[in-house]
Short mmCIF file of C-alpha atoms in Angstrom, two decimals:
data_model
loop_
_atom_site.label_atom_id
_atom_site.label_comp_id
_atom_site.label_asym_id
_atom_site.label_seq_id
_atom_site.Cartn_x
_atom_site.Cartn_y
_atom_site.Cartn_z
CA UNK A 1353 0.00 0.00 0.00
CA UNK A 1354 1.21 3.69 -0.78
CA UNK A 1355 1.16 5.43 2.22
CA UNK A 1356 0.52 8.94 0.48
CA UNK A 1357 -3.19 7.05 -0.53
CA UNK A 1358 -3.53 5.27 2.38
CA UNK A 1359 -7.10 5.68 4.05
CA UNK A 1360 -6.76 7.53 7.28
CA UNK A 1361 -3.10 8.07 6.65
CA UNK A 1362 -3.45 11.92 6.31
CA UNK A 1363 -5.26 12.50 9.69
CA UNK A 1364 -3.47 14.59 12.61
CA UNK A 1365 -1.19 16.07 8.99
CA UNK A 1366 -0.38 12.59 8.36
CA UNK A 1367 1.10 11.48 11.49
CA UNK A 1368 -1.09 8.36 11.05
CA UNK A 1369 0.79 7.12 7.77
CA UNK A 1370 4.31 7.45 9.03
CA UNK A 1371 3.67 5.49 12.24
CA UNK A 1372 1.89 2.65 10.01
CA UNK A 1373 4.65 2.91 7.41
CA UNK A 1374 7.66 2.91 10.11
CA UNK A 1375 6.50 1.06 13.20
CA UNK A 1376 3.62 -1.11 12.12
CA UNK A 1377 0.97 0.92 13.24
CA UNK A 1378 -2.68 -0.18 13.01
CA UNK A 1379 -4.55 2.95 11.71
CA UNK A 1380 -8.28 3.04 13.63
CA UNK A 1381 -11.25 5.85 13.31
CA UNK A 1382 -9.99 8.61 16.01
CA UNK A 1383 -14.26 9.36 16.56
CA UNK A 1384 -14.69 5.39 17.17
CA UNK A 1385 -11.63 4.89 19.58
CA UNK A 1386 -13.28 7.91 21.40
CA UNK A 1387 -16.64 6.59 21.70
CA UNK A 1388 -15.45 3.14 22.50
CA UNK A 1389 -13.36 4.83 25.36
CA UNK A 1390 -15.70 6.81 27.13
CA UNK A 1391 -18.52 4.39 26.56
CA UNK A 1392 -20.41 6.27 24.47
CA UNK A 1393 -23.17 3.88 23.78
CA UNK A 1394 -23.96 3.69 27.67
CA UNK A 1395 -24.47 7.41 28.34
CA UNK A 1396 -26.22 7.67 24.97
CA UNK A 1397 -28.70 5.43 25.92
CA UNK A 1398 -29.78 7.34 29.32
CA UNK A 1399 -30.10 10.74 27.06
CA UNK A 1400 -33.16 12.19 24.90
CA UNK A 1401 -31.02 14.42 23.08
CA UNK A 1402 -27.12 14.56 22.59
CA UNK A 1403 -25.63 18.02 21.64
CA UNK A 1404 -22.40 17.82 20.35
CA UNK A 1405 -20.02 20.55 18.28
CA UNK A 1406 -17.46 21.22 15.47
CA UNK A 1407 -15.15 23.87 15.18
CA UNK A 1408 -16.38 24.49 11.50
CA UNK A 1409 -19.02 21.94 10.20
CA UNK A 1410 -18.68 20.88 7.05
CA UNK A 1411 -18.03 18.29 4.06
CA UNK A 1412 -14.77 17.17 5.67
CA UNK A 1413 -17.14 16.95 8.99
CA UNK A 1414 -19.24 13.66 6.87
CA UNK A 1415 -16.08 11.72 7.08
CA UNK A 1416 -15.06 10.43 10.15
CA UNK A 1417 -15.18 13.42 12.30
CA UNK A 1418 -17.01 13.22 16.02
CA UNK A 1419 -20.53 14.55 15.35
CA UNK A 1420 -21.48 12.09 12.40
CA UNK A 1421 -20.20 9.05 14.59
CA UNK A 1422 -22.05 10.09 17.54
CA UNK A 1423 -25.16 10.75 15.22
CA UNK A 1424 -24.12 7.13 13.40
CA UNK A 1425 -23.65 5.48 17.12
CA UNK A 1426 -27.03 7.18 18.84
CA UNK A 1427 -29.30 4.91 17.31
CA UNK A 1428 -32.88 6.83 16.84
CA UNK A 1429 -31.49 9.53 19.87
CA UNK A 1430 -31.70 13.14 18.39
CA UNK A 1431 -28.52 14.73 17.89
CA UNK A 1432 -27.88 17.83 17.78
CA UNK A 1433 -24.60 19.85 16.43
CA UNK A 1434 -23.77 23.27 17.00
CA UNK A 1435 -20.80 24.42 14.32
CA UNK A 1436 -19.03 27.44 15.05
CA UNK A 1437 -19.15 27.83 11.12
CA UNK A 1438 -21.69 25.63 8.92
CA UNK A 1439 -21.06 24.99 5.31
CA UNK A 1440 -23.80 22.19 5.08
CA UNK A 1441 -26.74 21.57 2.90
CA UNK A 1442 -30.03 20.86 4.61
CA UNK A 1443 -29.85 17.42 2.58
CA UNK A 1444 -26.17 16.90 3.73
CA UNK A 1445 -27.75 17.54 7.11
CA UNK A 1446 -30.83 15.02 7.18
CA UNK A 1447 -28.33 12.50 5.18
CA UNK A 1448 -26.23 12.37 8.66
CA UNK A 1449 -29.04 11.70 10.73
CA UNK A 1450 -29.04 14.89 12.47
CA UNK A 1451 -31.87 16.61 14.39
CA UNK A 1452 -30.48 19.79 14.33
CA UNK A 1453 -27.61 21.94 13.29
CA UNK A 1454 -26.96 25.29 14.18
CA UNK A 1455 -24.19 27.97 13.51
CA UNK A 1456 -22.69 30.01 16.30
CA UNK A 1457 -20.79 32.50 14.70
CA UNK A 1458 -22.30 35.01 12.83
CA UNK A 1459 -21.06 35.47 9.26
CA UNK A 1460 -18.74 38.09 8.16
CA UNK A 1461 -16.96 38.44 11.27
CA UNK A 1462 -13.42 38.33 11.80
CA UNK A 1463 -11.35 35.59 14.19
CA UNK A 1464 -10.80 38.31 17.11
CA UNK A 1465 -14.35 39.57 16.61
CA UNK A 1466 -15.16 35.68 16.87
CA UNK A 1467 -13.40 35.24 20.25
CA UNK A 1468 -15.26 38.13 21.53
CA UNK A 1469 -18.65 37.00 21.62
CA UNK A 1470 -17.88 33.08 21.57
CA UNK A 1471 -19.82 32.89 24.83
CA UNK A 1472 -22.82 34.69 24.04
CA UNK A 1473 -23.01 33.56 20.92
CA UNK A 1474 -22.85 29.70 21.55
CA UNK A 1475 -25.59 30.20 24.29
CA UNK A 1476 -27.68 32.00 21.57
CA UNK A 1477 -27.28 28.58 19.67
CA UNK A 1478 -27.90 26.75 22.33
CA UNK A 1479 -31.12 28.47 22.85
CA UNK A 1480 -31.99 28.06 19.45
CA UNK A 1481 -31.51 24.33 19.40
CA UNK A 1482 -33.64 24.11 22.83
CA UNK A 1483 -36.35 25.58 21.06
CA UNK A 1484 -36.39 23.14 18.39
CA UNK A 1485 -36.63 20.15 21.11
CA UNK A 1486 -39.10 21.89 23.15
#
């Protein structure tokens, strides 16, 4: 196997390929090992709704990132994601099995301007997401 094509080899800027090509490292889902070690399926199963987030919520975000394993692994829970950006179709959206996904962020705002009103702005999601359960 190439290890420039290698599946998974690219993740953490392709860390994973050069431990699989030079010590025999197994390469595993990063979402998956986290799920399996906090139990996910256990606390899932207590909840009604699991509200998760991504940094910036996109295409890339389909593929093997947290959200769409925990949406994958909640099996008929509502999940909900809150992006800090969101560059998602509604399709894309209900083709993840998600309840919900709201962005935090406003557009057109700049990183610092970001950082600012993080707090206010995530509870404003939050809120909005509430309102969709209730």
């Amino acid at each position: 196997i190439d290890m420039l094509t290698l599946k998974g080899g690219g993740a953490a800027g392709g860390l994973g390929a050069g431990l699989w090509a030079f010590l025999g490292a197994r390469l595993v889902s990063g979402a998956e090992l986290l799920l399996d070690a906090c139990n996910f399926s256990a606390h899932a199963e207590a909840a009604d709704i699991i509200i998760t987030g991504e940094g910036c919520f996109d295409r890339q975000s389909l593929h093997g990132k947290l959200p769409v394993a925990i949406a994958a692994r909640a099996k008929g829970k509502r999940v909900a994601v809150i992006g800090g950006r969101v560059r998602l179709t509604e399709q894309e959206i209900a083709n993840a099995n998600l309840f919900c996904v709201e962005q935090a962020a406003p557009e057109g705002l700049n990183f610092e301007e970001i950082k600012a009103r993080c707090r206010a702005d995530l509870f404003a999601a939050a809120q909005r997401v509430i309102r969709r359960i209730i």
